[in-house]
Coordinates of C-alpha atoms and ligand atoms in Angstrom, one line a residue:
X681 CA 0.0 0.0 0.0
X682 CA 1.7 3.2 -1.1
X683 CA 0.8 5.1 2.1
X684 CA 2.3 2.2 4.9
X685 CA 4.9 3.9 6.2
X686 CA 2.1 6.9 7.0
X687 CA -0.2 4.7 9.0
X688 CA 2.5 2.9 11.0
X689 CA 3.3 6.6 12.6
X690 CA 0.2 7.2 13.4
X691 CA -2.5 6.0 16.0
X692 CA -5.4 4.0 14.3
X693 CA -7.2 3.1 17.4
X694 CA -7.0 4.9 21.5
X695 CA -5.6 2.0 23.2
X696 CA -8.1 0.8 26.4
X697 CA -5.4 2.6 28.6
X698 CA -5.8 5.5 26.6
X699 CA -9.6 5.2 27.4
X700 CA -9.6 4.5 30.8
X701 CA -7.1 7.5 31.3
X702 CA -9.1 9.9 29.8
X703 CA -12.5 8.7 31.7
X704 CA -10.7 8.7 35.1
X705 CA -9.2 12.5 34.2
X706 CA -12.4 13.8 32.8
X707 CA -15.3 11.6 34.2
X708 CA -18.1 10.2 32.5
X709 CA -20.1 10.2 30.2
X710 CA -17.1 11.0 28.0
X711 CA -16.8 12.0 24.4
X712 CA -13.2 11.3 23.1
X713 CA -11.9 11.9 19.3
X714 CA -8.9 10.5 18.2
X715 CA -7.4 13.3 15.7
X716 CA -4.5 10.8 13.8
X717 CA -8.0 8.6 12.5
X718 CA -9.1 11.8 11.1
X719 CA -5.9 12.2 9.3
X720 CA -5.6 8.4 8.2
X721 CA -9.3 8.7 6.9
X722 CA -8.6 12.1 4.9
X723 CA -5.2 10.2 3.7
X724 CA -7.2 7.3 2.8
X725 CA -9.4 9.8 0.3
X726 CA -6.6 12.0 -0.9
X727 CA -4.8 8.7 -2.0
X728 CA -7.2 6.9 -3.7
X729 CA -8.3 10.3 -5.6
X730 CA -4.8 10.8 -6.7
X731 CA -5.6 13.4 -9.2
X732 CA -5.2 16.9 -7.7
X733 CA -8.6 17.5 -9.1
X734 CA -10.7 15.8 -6.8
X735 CA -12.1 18.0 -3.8
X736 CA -13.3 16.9 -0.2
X737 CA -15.6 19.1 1.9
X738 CA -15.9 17.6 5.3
X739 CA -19.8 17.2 5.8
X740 CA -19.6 18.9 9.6
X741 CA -23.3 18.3 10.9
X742 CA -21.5 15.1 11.7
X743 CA -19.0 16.9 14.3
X744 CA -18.7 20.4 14.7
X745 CA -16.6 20.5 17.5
X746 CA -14.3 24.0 16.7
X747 CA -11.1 21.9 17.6
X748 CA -12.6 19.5 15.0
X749 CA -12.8 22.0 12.4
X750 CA -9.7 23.4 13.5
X751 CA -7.6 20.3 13.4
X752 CA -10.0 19.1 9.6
X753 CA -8.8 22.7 7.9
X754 CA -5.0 22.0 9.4
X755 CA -4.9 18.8 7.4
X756 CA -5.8 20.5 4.2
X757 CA -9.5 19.5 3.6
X758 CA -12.3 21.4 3.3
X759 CA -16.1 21.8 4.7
X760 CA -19.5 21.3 3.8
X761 CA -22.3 22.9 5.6
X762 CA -25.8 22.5 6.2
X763 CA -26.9 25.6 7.9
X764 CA -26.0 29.4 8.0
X765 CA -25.1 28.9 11.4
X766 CA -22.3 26.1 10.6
X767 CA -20.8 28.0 8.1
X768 CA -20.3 30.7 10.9
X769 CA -18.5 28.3 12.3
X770 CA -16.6 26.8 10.0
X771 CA -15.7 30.9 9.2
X772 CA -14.7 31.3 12.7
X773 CA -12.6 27.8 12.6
X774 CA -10.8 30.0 10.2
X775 CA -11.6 28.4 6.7
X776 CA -11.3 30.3 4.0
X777 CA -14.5 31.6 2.9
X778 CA -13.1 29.5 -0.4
X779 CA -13.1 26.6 1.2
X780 CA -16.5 26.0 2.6
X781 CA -19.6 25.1 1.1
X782 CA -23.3 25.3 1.7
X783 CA -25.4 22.9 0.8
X784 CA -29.0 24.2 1.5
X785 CA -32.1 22.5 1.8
X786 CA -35.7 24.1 2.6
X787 CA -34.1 27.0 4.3
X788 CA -35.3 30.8 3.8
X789 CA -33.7 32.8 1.4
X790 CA -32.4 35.5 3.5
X791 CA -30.5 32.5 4.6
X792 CA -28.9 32.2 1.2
X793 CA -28.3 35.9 1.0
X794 CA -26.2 35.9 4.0
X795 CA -23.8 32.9 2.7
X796 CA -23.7 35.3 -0.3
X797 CA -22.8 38.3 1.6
X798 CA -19.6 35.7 3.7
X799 CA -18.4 35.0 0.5
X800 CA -19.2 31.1 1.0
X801 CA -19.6 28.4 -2.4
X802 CA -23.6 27.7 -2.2
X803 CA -25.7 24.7 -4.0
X804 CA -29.1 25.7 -3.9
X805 CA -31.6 23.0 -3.5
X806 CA -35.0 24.4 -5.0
X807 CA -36.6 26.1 -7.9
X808 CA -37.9 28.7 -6.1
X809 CA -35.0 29.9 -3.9
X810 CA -33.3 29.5 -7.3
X811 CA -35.4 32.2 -8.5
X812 CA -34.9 34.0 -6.3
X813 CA -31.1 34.1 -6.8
X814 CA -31.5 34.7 -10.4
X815 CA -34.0 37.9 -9.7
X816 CA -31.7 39.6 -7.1
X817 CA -28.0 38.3 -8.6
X818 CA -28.1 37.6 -12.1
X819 CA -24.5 35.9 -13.1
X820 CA -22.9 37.9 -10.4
X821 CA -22.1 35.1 -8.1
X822 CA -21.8 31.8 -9.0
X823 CA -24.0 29.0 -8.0
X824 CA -24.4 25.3 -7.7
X825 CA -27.9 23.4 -7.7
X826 CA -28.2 20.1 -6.2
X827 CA -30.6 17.3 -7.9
X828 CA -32.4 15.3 -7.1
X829 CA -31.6 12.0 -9.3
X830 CA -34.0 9.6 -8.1
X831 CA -31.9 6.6 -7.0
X832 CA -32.4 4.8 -3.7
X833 CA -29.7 4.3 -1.4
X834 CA -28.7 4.3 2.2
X835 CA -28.3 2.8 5.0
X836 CA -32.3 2.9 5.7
X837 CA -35.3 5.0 4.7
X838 CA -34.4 7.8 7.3
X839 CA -31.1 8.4 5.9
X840 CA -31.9 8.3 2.0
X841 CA -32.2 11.3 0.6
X842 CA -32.1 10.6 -3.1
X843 CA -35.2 8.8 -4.2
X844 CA -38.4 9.8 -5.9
X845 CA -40.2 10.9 -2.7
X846 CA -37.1 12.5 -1.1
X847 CA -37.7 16.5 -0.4
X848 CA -34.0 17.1 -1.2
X849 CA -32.8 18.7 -4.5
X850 CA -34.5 19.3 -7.4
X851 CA -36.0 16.3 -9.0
X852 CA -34.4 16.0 -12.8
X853 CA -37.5 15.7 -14.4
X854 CA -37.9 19.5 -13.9
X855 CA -34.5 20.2 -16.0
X856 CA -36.9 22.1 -18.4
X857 CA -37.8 24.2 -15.7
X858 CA -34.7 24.5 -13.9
X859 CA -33.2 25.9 -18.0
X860 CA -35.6 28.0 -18.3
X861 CA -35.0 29.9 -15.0
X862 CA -31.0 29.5 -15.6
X863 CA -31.6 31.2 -19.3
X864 CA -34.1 33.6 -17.8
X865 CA -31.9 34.9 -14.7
X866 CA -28.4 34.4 -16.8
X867 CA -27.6 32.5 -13.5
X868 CA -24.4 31.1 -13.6
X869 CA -24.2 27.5 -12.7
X870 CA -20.6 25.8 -12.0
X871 CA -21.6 23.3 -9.9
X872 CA -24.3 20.4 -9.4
X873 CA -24.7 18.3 -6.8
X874 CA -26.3 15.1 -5.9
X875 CA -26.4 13.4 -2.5
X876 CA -28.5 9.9 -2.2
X877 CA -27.9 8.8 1.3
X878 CA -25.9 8.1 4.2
X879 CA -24.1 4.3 4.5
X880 CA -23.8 3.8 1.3
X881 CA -21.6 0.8 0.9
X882 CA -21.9 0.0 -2.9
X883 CA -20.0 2.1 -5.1
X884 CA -22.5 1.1 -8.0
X885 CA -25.0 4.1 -6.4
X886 CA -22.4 7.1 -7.4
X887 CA -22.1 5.7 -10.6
X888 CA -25.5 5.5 -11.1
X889 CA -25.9 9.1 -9.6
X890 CA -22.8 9.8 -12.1
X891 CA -24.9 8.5 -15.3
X892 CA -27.5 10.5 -14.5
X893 CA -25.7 13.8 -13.7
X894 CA -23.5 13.1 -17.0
X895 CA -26.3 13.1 -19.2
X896 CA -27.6 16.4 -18.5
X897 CA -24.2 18.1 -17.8
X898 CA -23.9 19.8 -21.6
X899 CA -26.6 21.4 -20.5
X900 CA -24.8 23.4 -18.3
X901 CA -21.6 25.3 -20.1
X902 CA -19.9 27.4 -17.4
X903 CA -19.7 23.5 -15.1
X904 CA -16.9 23.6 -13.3
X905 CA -17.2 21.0 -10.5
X906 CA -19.4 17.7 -10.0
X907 CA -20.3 17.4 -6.3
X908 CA -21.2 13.5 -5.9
X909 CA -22.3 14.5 -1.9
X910 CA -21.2 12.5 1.1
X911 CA -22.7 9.2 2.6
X912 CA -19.1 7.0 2.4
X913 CA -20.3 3.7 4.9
X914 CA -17.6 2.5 7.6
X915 CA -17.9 -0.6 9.8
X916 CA -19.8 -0.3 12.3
X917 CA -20.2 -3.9 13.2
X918 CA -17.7 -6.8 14.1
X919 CA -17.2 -8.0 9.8
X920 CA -18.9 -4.8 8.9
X921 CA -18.1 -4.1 5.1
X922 CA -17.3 -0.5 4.2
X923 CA -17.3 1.1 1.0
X924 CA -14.2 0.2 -0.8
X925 CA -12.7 3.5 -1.9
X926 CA -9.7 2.2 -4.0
X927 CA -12.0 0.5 -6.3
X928 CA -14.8 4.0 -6.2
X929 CA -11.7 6.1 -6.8
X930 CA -10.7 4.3 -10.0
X931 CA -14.4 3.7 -11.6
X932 CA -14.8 7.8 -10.7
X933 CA -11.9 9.2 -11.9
X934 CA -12.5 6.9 -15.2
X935 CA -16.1 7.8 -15.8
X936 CA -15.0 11.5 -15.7
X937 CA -12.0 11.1 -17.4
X938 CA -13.5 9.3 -20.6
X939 CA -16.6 11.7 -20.9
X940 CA -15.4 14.9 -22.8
X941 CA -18.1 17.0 -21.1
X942 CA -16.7 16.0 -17.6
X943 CA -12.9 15.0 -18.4
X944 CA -12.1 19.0 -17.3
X945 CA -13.9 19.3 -14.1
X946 CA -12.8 18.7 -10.3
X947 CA -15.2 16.2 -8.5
X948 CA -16.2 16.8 -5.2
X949 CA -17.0 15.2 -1.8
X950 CA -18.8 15.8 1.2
X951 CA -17.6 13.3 3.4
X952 CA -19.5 13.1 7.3
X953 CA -19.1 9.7 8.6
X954 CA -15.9 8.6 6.8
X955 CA -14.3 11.4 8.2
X956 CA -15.1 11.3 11.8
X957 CA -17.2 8.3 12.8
X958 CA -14.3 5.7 13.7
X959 CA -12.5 8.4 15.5
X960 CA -14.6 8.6 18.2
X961 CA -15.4 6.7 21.4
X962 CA -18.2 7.5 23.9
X963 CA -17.3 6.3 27.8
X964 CA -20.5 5.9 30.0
X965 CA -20.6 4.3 33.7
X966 CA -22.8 1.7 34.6
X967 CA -25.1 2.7 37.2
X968 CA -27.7 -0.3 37.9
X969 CA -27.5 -4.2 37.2
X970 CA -31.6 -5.2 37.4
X971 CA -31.9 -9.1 37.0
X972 CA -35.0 -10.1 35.4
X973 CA -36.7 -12.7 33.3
X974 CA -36.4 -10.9 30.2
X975 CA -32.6 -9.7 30.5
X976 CA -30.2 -8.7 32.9
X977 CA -29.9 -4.6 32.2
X978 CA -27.1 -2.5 32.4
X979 CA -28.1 1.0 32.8
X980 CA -25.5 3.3 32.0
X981 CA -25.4 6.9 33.2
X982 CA -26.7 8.3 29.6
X983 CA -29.7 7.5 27.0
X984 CA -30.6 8.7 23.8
X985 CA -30.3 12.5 25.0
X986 CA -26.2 11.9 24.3
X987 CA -25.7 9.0 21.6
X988 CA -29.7 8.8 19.2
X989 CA -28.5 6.7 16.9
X990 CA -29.3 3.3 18.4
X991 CA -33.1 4.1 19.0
X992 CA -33.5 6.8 16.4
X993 CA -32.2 4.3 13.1
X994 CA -31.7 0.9 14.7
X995 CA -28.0 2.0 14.5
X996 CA -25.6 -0.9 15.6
X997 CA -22.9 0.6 17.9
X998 CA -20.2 -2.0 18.8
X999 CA -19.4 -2.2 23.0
X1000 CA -17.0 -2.9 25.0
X1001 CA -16.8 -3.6 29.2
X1002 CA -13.4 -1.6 29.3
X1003 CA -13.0 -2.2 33.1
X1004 CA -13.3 -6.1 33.2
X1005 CA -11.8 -6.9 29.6
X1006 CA -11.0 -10.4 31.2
X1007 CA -14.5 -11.2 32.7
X1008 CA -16.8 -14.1 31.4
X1009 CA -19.0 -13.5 28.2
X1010 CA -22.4 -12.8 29.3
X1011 CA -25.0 -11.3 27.7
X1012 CA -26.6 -8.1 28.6
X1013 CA -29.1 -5.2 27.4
X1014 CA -27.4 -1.8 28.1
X1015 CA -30.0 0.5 28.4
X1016 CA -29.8 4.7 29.8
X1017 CA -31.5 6.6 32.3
X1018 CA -33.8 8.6 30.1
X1019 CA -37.6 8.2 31.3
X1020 CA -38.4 6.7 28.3
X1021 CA -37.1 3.1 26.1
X1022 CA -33.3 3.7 25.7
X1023 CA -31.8 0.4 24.6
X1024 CA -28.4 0.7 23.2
X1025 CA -28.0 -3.0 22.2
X1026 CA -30.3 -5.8 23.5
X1027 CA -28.8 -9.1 24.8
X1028 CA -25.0 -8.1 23.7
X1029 CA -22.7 -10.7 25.2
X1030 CA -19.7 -9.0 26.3
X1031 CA -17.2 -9.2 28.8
X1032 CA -19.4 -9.3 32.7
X1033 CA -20.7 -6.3 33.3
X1034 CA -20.9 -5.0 36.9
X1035 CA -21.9 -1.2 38.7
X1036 CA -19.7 0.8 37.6
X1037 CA -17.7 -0.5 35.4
X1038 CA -17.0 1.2 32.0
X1039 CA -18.0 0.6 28.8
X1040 CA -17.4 2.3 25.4
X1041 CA -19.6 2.9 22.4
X1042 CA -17.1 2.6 18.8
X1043 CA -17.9 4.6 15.9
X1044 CA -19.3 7.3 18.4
X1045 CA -17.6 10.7 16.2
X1046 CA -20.3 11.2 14.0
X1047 CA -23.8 11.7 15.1
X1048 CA -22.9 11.1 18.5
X1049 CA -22.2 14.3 20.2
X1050 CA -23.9 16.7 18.0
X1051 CA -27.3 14.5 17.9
X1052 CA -27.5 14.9 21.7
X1053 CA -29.9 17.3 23.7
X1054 CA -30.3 18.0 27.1
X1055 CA -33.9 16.0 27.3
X1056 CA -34.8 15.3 30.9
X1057 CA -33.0 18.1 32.1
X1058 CA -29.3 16.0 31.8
X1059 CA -26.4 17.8 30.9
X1060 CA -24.4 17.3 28.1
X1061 CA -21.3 14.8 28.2
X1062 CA -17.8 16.5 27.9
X1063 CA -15.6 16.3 24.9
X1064 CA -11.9 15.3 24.7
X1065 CA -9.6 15.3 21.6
X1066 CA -6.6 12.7 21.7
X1067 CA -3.3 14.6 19.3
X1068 CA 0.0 13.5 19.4
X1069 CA -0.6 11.3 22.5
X1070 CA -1.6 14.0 24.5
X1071 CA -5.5 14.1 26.0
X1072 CA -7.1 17.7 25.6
X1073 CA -10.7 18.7 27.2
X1074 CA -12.0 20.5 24.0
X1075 CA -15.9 21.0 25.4
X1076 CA -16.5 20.8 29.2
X1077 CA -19.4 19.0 30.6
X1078 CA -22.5 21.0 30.8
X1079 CA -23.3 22.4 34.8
X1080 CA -26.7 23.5 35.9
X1081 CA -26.1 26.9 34.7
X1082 CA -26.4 25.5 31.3
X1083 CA -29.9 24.1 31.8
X1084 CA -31.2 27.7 33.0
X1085 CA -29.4 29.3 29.8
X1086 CA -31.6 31.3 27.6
X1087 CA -34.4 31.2 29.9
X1088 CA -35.9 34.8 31.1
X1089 CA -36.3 34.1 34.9
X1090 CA -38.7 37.0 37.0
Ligands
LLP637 N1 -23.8 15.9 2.2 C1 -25.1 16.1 2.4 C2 -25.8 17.1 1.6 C3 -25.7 15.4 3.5 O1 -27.0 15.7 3.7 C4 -25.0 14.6 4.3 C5 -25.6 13.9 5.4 C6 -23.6 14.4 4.0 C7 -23.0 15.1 2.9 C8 -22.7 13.5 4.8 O2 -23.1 12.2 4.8 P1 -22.2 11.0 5.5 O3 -20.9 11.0 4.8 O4 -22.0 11.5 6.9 O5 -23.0 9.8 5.4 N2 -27.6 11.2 11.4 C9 -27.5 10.1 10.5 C10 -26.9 10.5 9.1 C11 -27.6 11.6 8.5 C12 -26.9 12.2 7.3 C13 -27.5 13.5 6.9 N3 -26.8 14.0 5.7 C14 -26.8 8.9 11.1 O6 -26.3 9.1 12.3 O7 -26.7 7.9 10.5

């Protein structure tokens, strides 16, 4: 592998020492991001798309920790964003204005005027708030759109986002309509954009997206970039296949290369999970053991109001007992605290689990921290970034005051 002698330097995985350091220095519940995995995963992309015309906008509504954005932009990549209020971030993470893009969908238009105003690259996702650019910008600005191309894919319903009922994009069967407002407004359109989903392990789907995108790209002159969105799967289970992005790199880079429409422009990606999801690790205590017919529980001191994505897609999150790695495999249903049904994994057999004892949640980076809320009135779990060995508090753990914040109080 032509990168070797880059992984071997750096740290693929926090070590269970590592963890248990961190948990015992900062308490629990813990996030933790490792930032070399980061690296090794933006490595991974930058190799296989070995082209210097291939661009990757880190999709941050999977992690916008500032230190995060910090530590993405000092490796060289760029961002995607999905609201006004992350590209302010992303801004105040210090990206070039250049270098981040916003990928609207069903937002206002003053919204869109704003991302104008910071200078940011924008794909606009409907005919309307197309218009709208058209009527107050002409081809002042440039512009992408983002389609909608009608292909299923993902992970499960709630995360695909390009079929013929999804809400995002513009469907292509309104390309007449789409033209006429371009040719109306003299909009000028260098990008379009597709995204179909999230866990997308087939590289079949962006080909498919590619065919479709491909035959209406002569339609659009002044194209300087294709954006083939994000949705890159990792493992998330024990055998877990991910996408294979050697083999999506080469099919790409040919299908653009041997189209004479495309063979000129960069190709982008808005990578969330790839990125960040196998970085991060989320500690929790356990609080309770309750025997019962059913199951023996493990209630943990968290619930879906700090890691959703167990309850919210069925999400398989792989755990660990990190304070009795030797004891005999059991099984157990690790459930929260939350007043409502929090089961993280039901009947898991893992290392015995007793009160308080430790476990981790793998692939906790994405989706984890930023899905959380403070439901039931708990706080928020701290956040710790692991660089060059060295363990760094990057959010502290919410305190009362934080519940009370905002509120007008007589
Ligand atoms: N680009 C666009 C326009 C997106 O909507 C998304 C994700 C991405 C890129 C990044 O997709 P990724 O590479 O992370 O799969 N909360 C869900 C995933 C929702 C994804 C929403 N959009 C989960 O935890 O599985």
């Amino acid at each position: 592998m032509k990168t070797a002698f880059f992984y071997f330097r750096m740290t693929e995985q926090l070590s269970r020492e590592q963890l248990l350091q961190s948990a015992n220095e900062f308490g629990t519940p813990l996030y933790i991001y490792n930032a070399d995995k980061i690296e090794i995963q933006y490595k991974r992309l930058t190799s296989a798309f070995n082209n210097n015309k291939t661009r990757f906008f880190y999709a941050c509504k999977a992690l916008t920790n500032i230190n995060i954005l910090k530590f993405i932009k000092s490796i060289g990549c760029s961002v995607d964003c999905s609201s006004i209020n992350e590209v302010k971030l992303a801004l105040f993470a210090g990206f070039e204005p250049s270098n981040v893009l916003y990928t609207s969908n069903g937002i206002g238009f003053e919204e869109i005027e704003e991302a104008q105003l910071l200078g940011v690259i924008i794909n606009i996702d409907s005919l309307s708030n197309l218009k709208k650019f058209g009527k107050k910008y002409g081809n002042s600005y440039p512009v992408g759109v983002r389609l909608r191309p009608n292909i299923m894919a993902g992970g499960n319903l709630k995360i695909a986002t390009g079929h013929d009922k999804s809400k995002f994009g513009i469907p292509v069967e309104q390309l007449g309509d789409l033209l006429q407002i371009i040719t109306h407004y003299q909009i000028n359109i260098t990008n379009l954009h597709m995204h179909t989903g999230s866990d997308i392990k087939d590289a079949d789907v962006f080909l498919q997206g590619i065919e479709v995108l491909f035959d209406i790209v002569p339609h659009f002159p002044k194209l300087k970039s294709i954006d083939l969105g994000g949705g890159f799967k990792v493992g998330y289970k024990e055998g877990d296949t991910a996408i294979d992005i050697d083999n999506l790199a080469a099919r790409v880079m040919a299908a653009f290369d041997n189209n004479e429409h495309t063979k000129n422009l960069e190709i982008w990606f808005e990578p969330g999970k790839f990125m960040v999801s196998e970085c991060g690790y989320f500690i929790t205590k356990v609080n309770v053991i309750k025997e019962t017919a059913a199951a023996t529980f493990a209630g943990v001191n968290s619930g879906f109001n700090h890691l959703i994505r167990p309850m919210f897609y069925d999400a398989y999150h792989r755990i660990e007992n990190l304070s009795n790695p030797d004891g005999e495999i059991k099984e157990f249903s690790i459930t929260g605290y939350i007043c409502e049904t929090d089961t993280f994994a039901w009947q898991r057999p893992m290392n015995e689990v007793r009160e308080d004892d430790l476990l981790v949640f793998y692939n906790a980076g994405a989706y984890g921290f930023e899905m959380s809320s403070n439901y039931n009135s708990r706080y928020k779990p701290a956040e710790v970034m692991v660089k060059n060995g060295e363990p760094k508090l990057i959010r502290k753990r919410d305190e009362f005051e934080d519940l009370l914040s905002g509120q007008i109080i007589d």
